[in-house]
Coordinates of C-alpha atoms and ligand atoms in Angstrom, one line a residue:
M9 CA 169.2 -13.7 178.6
K10 CA 166.2 -15.9 177.3
I11 CA 163.8 -18.2 179.2
L12 CA 161.3 -20.2 178.0
I13 CA 158.5 -20.7 181.0
R14 CA 156.7 -24.0 180.6
N15 CA 153.5 -26.1 182.0
I16 CA 152.4 -23.3 183.6
K17 CA 149.4 -24.3 185.4
E18 CA 147.4 -20.9 184.9
L19 CA 149.1 -17.7 182.8
I20 CA 147.6 -14.9 184.2
Q21 CA 146.4 -11.4 183.0
T22 CA 147.0 -12.2 179.6
E23 CA 146.0 -9.8 176.8
K24 CA 146.3 -10.0 173.0
I25 CA 145.3 -6.1 173.2
A26 CA 146.6 -4.5 175.7
R27 CA 143.9 -2.2 177.4
I28 CA 145.0 0.7 179.7
K29 CA 142.9 0.2 182.6
V30 CA 139.5 -2.4 183.5
A31 CA 136.3 -0.5 184.7
G32 CA 133.1 -1.3 187.0
R33 CA 132.0 -5.0 186.0
D34 CA 134.7 -5.2 183.8
M35 CA 137.2 -5.7 186.8
A36 CA 135.5 -8.8 187.5
S37 CA 136.5 -10.7 184.4
L38 CA 140.3 -11.6 184.1
P39 CA 141.7 -13.2 181.2
T40 CA 144.3 -16.0 181.9
I41 CA 145.3 -19.6 179.8
E42 CA 145.3 -22.7 181.7
N43 CA 148.6 -24.9 180.9
A44 CA 150.4 -22.3 179.1
W45 CA 154.2 -21.0 178.4
V46 CA 155.6 -17.6 177.9
F47 CA 158.9 -16.5 176.2
I48 CA 161.5 -13.7 177.1
E49 CA 163.7 -12.0 175.1
D50 CA 165.8 -9.3 176.0
G51 CA 164.1 -8.4 178.5
L52 CA 160.5 -8.5 177.1
I53 CA 157.7 -11.1 176.9
K54 CA 157.9 -12.6 173.3
G55 CA 155.0 -14.8 172.8
F56 CA 153.1 -17.0 174.9
G57 CA 149.5 -19.3 174.4
N58 CA 148.4 -22.5 175.4
M59 CA 150.9 -25.6 175.5
N60 CA 148.8 -27.6 173.1
A61 CA 149.8 -25.3 170.1
F62 CA 153.1 -24.5 171.2
A63 CA 154.8 -27.3 168.9
H64 CA 153.5 -25.2 166.1
S65 CA 154.5 -21.7 167.4
E66 CA 157.6 -19.7 166.2
F67 CA 159.0 -20.3 169.7
A68 CA 158.6 -24.2 169.5
S69 CA 162.6 -24.6 168.4
Q70 CA 163.8 -22.6 171.1
A71 CA 162.9 -25.0 173.4
S72 CA 166.2 -27.0 172.5
K73 CA 168.4 -24.0 172.3
S74 CA 171.4 -24.1 174.7
D75 CA 171.4 -20.0 175.4
V76 CA 167.4 -20.7 177.0
T77 CA 166.7 -20.9 180.1
L78 CA 163.5 -23.4 180.4
I79 CA 161.4 -23.2 183.6
D80 CA 159.3 -25.8 184.6
A81 CA 156.2 -24.2 186.0
T82 CA 153.9 -27.8 186.2
G83 CA 151.2 -26.1 189.5
K84 CA 152.5 -23.1 189.7
M85 CA 151.0 -19.8 188.2
V86 CA 152.4 -17.0 186.4
F87 CA 151.4 -13.0 187.4
P88 CA 152.4 -9.7 185.9
S89 CA 154.4 -8.5 188.4
F90 CA 152.6 -6.0 190.8
C91 CA 152.5 -2.1 190.3
D92 CA 152.6 -0.4 193.3
S93 CA 151.4 3.2 192.5
H94 CA 151.9 4.5 195.8
T95 CA 154.4 4.6 198.1
H96 CA 157.1 6.4 200.6
I97 CA 159.7 4.1 200.6
V98 CA 162.3 6.7 201.1
Y99 CA 162.4 7.5 205.1
A100 CA 165.0 7.5 207.5
G101 CA 163.9 5.0 210.2
S102 CA 160.9 3.6 211.6
R103 CA 158.3 5.2 213.8
E104 CA 157.3 1.9 216.1
I105 CA 157.7 3.9 219.2
E106 CA 155.4 6.5 218.2
Y107 CA 152.7 3.6 217.5
I108 CA 153.1 2.4 221.0
D109 CA 150.8 5.9 221.7
K110 CA 148.7 4.9 218.8
I111 CA 148.0 1.6 220.9
K112 CA 147.7 3.7 223.5
G113 CA 144.7 5.5 222.1
L114 CA 146.1 8.8 220.2
S115 CA 144.8 8.9 217.0
Y116 CA 146.6 9.5 213.6
E117 CA 146.2 13.7 213.7
E118 CA 146.4 14.2 217.4
I119 CA 150.3 12.4 217.1
A120 CA 151.1 14.8 213.9
K121 CA 149.6 17.8 215.6
R122 CA 152.3 17.4 218.8
G123 CA 155.0 17.3 216.4
G124 CA 155.3 13.7 215.6
G125 CA 154.0 12.2 212.8
I126 CA 155.5 12.8 209.2
L127 CA 157.0 16.4 211.3
N128 CA 159.3 13.3 213.2
S129 CA 159.9 11.6 209.9
A130 CA 160.9 14.8 208.7
K131 CA 162.9 15.8 211.3
R132 CA 165.2 12.3 210.7
L133 CA 165.3 12.4 206.8
Q134 CA 166.6 16.4 207.1
Q135 CA 169.7 14.5 208.7
A136 CA 170.0 11.2 207.3
S137 CA 172.6 11.4 204.4
E138 CA 171.7 10.6 200.9
E139 CA 174.0 7.4 201.1
E140 CA 172.0 6.1 204.2
L141 CA 168.7 7.1 202.7
I142 CA 169.7 4.8 199.6
E143 CA 170.5 2.0 202.0
Q144 CA 167.5 1.6 204.1
A145 CA 165.3 2.6 200.3
M146 CA 167.2 -0.2 198.7
E147 CA 166.7 -2.9 201.7
R148 CA 162.7 -2.1 201.3
L149 CA 163.0 -2.4 197.6
E150 CA 164.4 -5.5 197.0
E151 CA 162.2 -6.7 200.2
I152 CA 159.0 -5.8 197.9
K153 CA 160.6 -7.2 194.8
Y154 CA 161.0 -10.9 196.0
L155 CA 156.9 -10.0 197.2
G156 CA 156.2 -9.5 193.6
T157 CA 156.3 -6.0 193.2
G158 CA 158.2 -5.1 190.0
A159 CA 157.5 -1.1 189.3
V160 CA 156.9 1.2 192.5
E161 CA 155.8 4.8 192.5
I162 CA 157.7 6.8 195.4
K163 CA 157.2 10.3 197.0
S164 CA 159.6 12.8 198.6
G165 CA 157.5 15.0 201.5
Y166 CA 159.9 14.0 204.4
G167 CA 161.8 16.7 203.9
L168 CA 159.7 19.3 203.9
T169 CA 162.3 22.1 203.2
T170 CA 164.0 22.6 199.4
E171 CA 167.2 21.4 200.4
S172 CA 165.6 18.3 201.5
E173 CA 162.9 17.8 199.6
L174 CA 165.5 17.8 196.9
K175 CA 167.6 15.5 198.5
M176 CA 164.9 12.6 198.5
L177 CA 164.1 13.5 195.0
R178 CA 168.1 12.8 194.2
V179 CA 168.0 9.6 196.2
I180 CA 164.8 8.4 194.2
R181 CA 166.8 9.1 191.1
K182 CA 169.5 7.1 192.3
L183 CA 167.6 4.4 193.2
K184 CA 166.0 4.3 189.7
D185 CA 169.3 3.0 188.2
L186 CA 170.7 0.9 191.4
S187 CA 167.2 -1.3 191.2
P188 CA 166.1 -3.3 188.4
L189 CA 162.4 -2.4 189.7
T190 CA 160.7 0.5 187.2
I191 CA 160.4 3.4 189.7
K192 CA 158.2 6.7 189.4
A193 CA 158.5 9.6 191.7
T194 CA 156.8 12.1 192.8
F195 CA 157.2 15.8 194.6
L196 CA 155.2 15.7 197.7
G197 CA 156.5 18.9 198.9
A198 CA 153.1 19.3 200.5
H199 CA 152.9 16.4 202.7
A200 CA 153.0 18.8 205.9
V201 CA 153.7 22.0 207.0
P202 CA 156.7 21.9 208.7
A203 CA 156.8 23.3 212.2
E204 CA 158.3 26.6 211.5
Y205 CA 155.1 27.6 209.5
K206 CA 152.5 26.6 211.5
Q207 CA 150.9 30.1 211.7
R208 CA 151.8 31.1 208.1
Q209 CA 150.9 27.9 206.1
G210 CA 150.3 30.0 203.1
E211 CA 153.5 30.9 203.2
Y212 CA 155.2 27.7 203.0
V213 CA 152.4 27.2 200.2
D214 CA 154.0 29.6 198.6
L215 CA 157.6 28.7 199.1
I216 CA 156.6 25.3 197.2
I217 CA 155.3 27.4 194.2
N218 CA 157.9 29.9 193.6
E219 CA 160.7 27.9 194.8
M220 CA 160.7 23.9 195.3
I221 CA 158.5 23.3 192.1
P222 CA 160.8 25.3 189.5
M223 CA 163.7 23.9 191.4
V224 CA 162.3 20.2 190.9
A225 CA 161.4 20.7 187.4
G226 CA 164.6 22.4 186.5
E227 CA 166.3 19.2 187.8
D228 CA 163.8 17.0 185.6
L229 CA 163.3 15.3 189.5
A230 CA 159.6 14.2 189.3
D231 CA 157.2 12.5 187.0
Y232 CA 154.2 13.7 189.3
I233 CA 153.4 16.3 192.2
D234 CA 151.1 14.8 195.0
V235 CA 149.3 17.1 197.9
F236 CA 147.9 15.7 201.2
C237 CA 144.7 17.7 200.9
D238 CA 142.6 16.9 203.8
R239 CA 141.8 18.3 207.3
G240 CA 144.4 19.5 209.4
F241 CA 146.7 19.3 206.3
F242 CA 145.9 21.3 203.3
T243 CA 142.6 23.2 201.8
P244 CA 141.2 22.4 198.1
Q245 CA 142.2 26.5 197.8
E246 CA 146.0 25.9 198.1
T247 CA 145.9 22.5 196.7
E248 CA 144.6 24.2 193.6
R249 CA 147.2 26.1 193.8
M250 CA 149.8 23.8 193.7
L251 CA 148.4 21.8 191.2
M252 CA 148.1 24.7 188.8
A253 CA 152.2 25.6 189.6
G254 CA 153.0 21.8 188.9
I255 CA 150.8 21.7 185.9
K256 CA 152.9 24.7 184.5
H257 CA 155.9 23.0 184.6
G258 CA 155.0 19.4 183.1
L259 CA 154.0 17.4 186.6
Q260 CA 150.4 15.7 186.3
P261 CA 149.0 15.7 189.8
K262 CA 148.5 12.2 191.7
I263 CA 146.7 13.2 195.0
H264 CA 146.1 12.3 198.9
A265 CA 142.4 12.9 198.9
N266 CA 139.3 12.5 201.6
E267 CA 141.4 9.8 203.8
L268 CA 140.5 12.0 207.2
D269 CA 137.3 13.7 205.5
F270 CA 135.2 14.9 202.3
S271 CA 137.7 17.6 202.1
G272 CA 137.0 18.1 198.6
G273 CA 140.2 16.5 197.5
I274 CA 138.7 14.1 195.0
Q275 CA 136.7 17.1 193.2
V276 CA 140.0 18.9 192.9
G277 CA 142.1 16.3 191.8
V278 CA 139.1 15.1 189.3
K279 CA 139.1 19.2 188.5
Y280 CA 143.0 19.1 187.2
N281 CA 143.1 16.0 185.6
A282 CA 144.9 13.7 188.3
L283 CA 146.0 11.0 187.4
S284 CA 144.8 8.9 190.8
V285 CA 143.3 10.4 193.5
D286 CA 144.6 8.0 196.9
H287 CA 142.9 7.0 200.0
L288 CA 139.5 8.1 199.5
E289 CA 138.1 6.4 202.2
F290 CA 135.5 9.6 202.5
T291 CA 134.0 9.1 199.7
G292 CA 130.7 9.2 199.1
D293 CA 127.6 10.1 196.1
D294 CA 129.5 13.3 195.3
E295 CA 132.6 11.9 194.7
I296 CA 131.4 9.1 193.0
K297 CA 130.0 11.6 190.3
A298 CA 133.1 13.5 190.1
L299 CA 135.1 10.3 189.3
L300 CA 132.9 8.8 186.4
G301 CA 133.6 10.1 183.6
S302 CA 136.8 11.2 184.2
D303 CA 140.3 9.8 183.4
T304 CA 141.6 9.8 187.3
M305 CA 141.9 6.1 188.4
P306 CA 140.5 5.8 192.4
T307 CA 143.5 4.1 193.7
L308 CA 142.4 2.8 197.9
L309 CA 145.0 2.0 200.0
P310 CA 143.2 -0.6 202.5
G311 CA 147.1 -1.0 204.6
A312 CA 147.0 2.8 205.9
A313 CA 143.2 2.0 206.7
F314 CA 144.1 -1.2 208.4
F315 CA 146.9 -0.1 210.2
L316 CA 145.5 3.4 212.1
G317 CA 142.1 1.3 212.1
M318 CA 140.2 3.5 210.6
E319 CA 137.4 4.1 207.8
Y320 CA 137.6 2.1 204.7
P321 CA 136.8 3.6 201.1
P322 CA 133.5 2.4 200.1
A323 CA 135.3 0.2 197.4
R324 CA 132.2 -2.0 196.7
K325 CA 130.1 1.1 195.4
M326 CA 132.8 2.7 193.8
I327 CA 133.3 -0.4 191.2
D328 CA 129.6 -0.8 191.1
A329 CA 128.8 2.5 190.2
G330 CA 131.0 1.8 187.4
L331 CA 133.9 3.1 188.5
P332 CA 137.8 1.9 188.4
V333 CA 140.2 0.8 191.3
A334 CA 143.7 0.2 191.7
M335 CA 145.2 -0.9 195.2
A336 CA 148.2 0.3 196.2
S337 CA 150.7 -0.4 199.8
D338 CA 151.3 2.9 200.4
Y339 CA 154.8 2.2 202.1
N340 CA 155.6 4.3 205.1
P341 CA 156.6 4.7 208.7
G342 CA 153.5 6.3 209.8
S343 CA 150.4 4.9 208.1
S344 CA 151.5 1.7 206.4
P345 CA 154.9 0.1 207.5
S346 CA 154.7 -2.7 205.0
G347 CA 155.0 -3.2 201.1
N348 CA 153.8 -6.2 201.0
M349 CA 150.6 -6.1 198.0
Q350 CA 150.1 -9.8 198.7
F351 CA 148.6 -8.5 202.2
I352 CA 146.9 -5.5 200.0
M353 CA 145.0 -8.1 197.7
S354 CA 143.8 -10.0 200.6
L355 CA 143.0 -6.5 202.4
G356 CA 141.0 -6.2 199.4
A357 CA 138.9 -9.7 199.6
I358 CA 138.5 -8.7 203.6
K359 CA 137.4 -5.5 203.8
F360 CA 136.3 -3.8 200.4
K361 CA 134.8 -7.5 199.9
M362 CA 136.2 -7.4 196.1
L363 CA 136.3 -10.8 193.8
P364 CA 139.6 -12.8 193.6
E365 CA 139.1 -10.8 189.5
E366 CA 138.8 -7.3 191.3
I367 CA 141.8 -7.9 192.9
I368 CA 144.7 -8.7 190.6
N369 CA 143.0 -6.1 187.9
A370 CA 143.4 -3.6 191.0
V371 CA 147.0 -4.8 191.7
T372 CA 148.2 -4.9 187.9
I373 CA 146.6 -3.1 185.2
N374 CA 145.2 -0.5 187.3
G375 CA 148.2 0.3 189.5
A376 CA 150.3 0.4 186.1
Y377 CA 147.8 2.9 185.2
A378 CA 147.9 4.7 188.0
M379 CA 151.7 5.2 188.0
G380 CA 151.7 6.2 184.6
V381 CA 153.2 2.8 183.1
E382 CA 149.9 1.1 181.7
D383 CA 152.0 0.9 178.2
T384 CA 155.1 -1.5 179.3
L385 CA 153.7 -3.2 182.6
G386 CA 150.6 -4.4 184.5
S387 CA 149.8 -7.6 181.7
V388 CA 151.3 -10.0 180.0
A389 CA 150.9 -8.9 176.8
V390 CA 153.6 -9.3 173.6
G391 CA 156.0 -6.5 173.7
K392 CA 155.7 -5.4 177.8
K393 CA 158.3 -5.8 179.9
A394 CA 159.0 -9.0 181.2
N395 CA 158.0 -8.3 185.0
L396 CA 156.5 -11.2 186.6
F397 CA 156.1 -13.9 189.0
I398 CA 155.8 -17.8 189.3
T399 CA 154.0 -18.5 192.2
K400 CA 154.7 -21.6 194.6
P401 CA 152.3 -24.4 193.4
I402 CA 148.9 -23.4 194.1
S403 CA 144.9 -24.6 193.5
T404 CA 143.7 -21.2 191.9
Y405 CA 144.5 -17.9 191.7
A406 CA 141.8 -17.0 194.4
F407 CA 144.1 -18.6 196.9
M408 CA 146.6 -15.1 196.3
P409 CA 144.3 -13.3 198.6
Y410 CA 142.6 -15.8 200.4
A411 CA 146.0 -17.3 201.9
Y412 CA 146.7 -14.2 203.7
G413 CA 150.0 -13.5 205.6
S414 CA 152.6 -16.4 203.7
N415 CA 154.3 -15.6 200.7
K416 CA 153.2 -17.1 197.4
V417 CA 155.4 -15.7 195.4
E418 CA 158.5 -18.7 194.5
K419 CA 160.1 -17.0 191.8
V420 CA 160.8 -13.5 190.2
I421 CA 161.5 -12.2 187.0
I422 CA 162.4 -8.3 185.8
N423 CA 163.3 -6.9 182.9
G424 CA 163.7 -10.8 181.7
K425 CA 166.5 -11.8 184.0
I426 CA 166.1 -14.2 187.1
Q427 CA 166.5 -12.4 190.5
Ligands
NIG502 O1 149.5 8.2 202.5 N1 148.0 10.5 204.5 C1 149.3 11.1 204.3 N2 150.7 10.5 203.9 C2 150.9 9.2 204.5 C3 151.2 9.1 205.7 C4 152.8 9.5 205.9 C5 153.5 9.3 207.7 O2 152.4 9.3 208.5 O3 154.1 9.4 207.9 C6 150.0 8.0 203.7 O4 149.1 7.7 204.8
FE503 FE1 150.4 8.4 201.1

């Protein structure tokens, strides 16, 4: 399939030479082309530029060919699809009943302590069949696709037994075949301590190290390893042991850190060269210092802090200190039951005081880096996958974070195909 999009009001995040991420002050600049065209063939971006120069480009003759789909984007913008680098999209059933307790005043940790939260989802997932899980996850993937997401990382972590963790990861593998989205899988056996291991947390850590990780790696079911390193969950020492085992089996870390406290998670992540450390509500000078100069992408999940009514990470301070920042949805039934990256953009503006340019960098190129797909996604560059969306007519790209709550995406193209 060949597609030529013409008269694009503004083509966003264009790169002549593809970068891997954007940090600090550079996050406030965004390369774009006004009055643009883009040509797509065989699932890839083949060329783009200004309409004024189109007639002289090597693609000029394509406009009259019968096998080329022409799209007129007058008044509309074209973005590279969002890269949502942190989700828990495979789960069985929702948890709105628990949420009512939260409305009444119970905290996330209190709900978790009495067997709710992640353990509640684990019970339900253990009882669900692979088919049921696939059906529910596919619905969520289709939903986020039409909201502009073109790549998504999905974690296990609602299994919490060897059998159910493997089941979850096999489901994610099937989703990679069934969905056109680019998907990365992360093993998160250390999401919570199962009830039967309550007084024997160390034994559960041993199970992860000695049984789960080798089996996950043996079946090649995961790209990354994650640990919920936080107060009331796993300690930095336990995290360290699990990350070492994961790395030994070829799984790069990508961890949950500092959501509930200054847990030491950020430092452990950096020490083991995590691709990303995520959440980061509790980030101070020491944590920023640890991240500066590392290859680890600080990834913020404003949907979780918004939904739980908790602390927000100091995004402004982090960017001003020179760090890169990515933003992801954390789509999950407990702390962020939405995968709407357009709303995440708005939270970036409203809660983090990030500029539109910083926000767009955080959900495209930096999101791509945080899930290891920066070579193929995250920007409009020749040779990258044609995962793009066309907006409804909008006045400026700042309208994207500004008009919170409404869907600004009109048409979605994934792997060069109109969806
Ligand atoms: O990223 N913080 C840990 N895990 C998830 C929540 C999972 C759940 O509550 O089901 C998160 O917020
Ligand atoms: Fe999460």
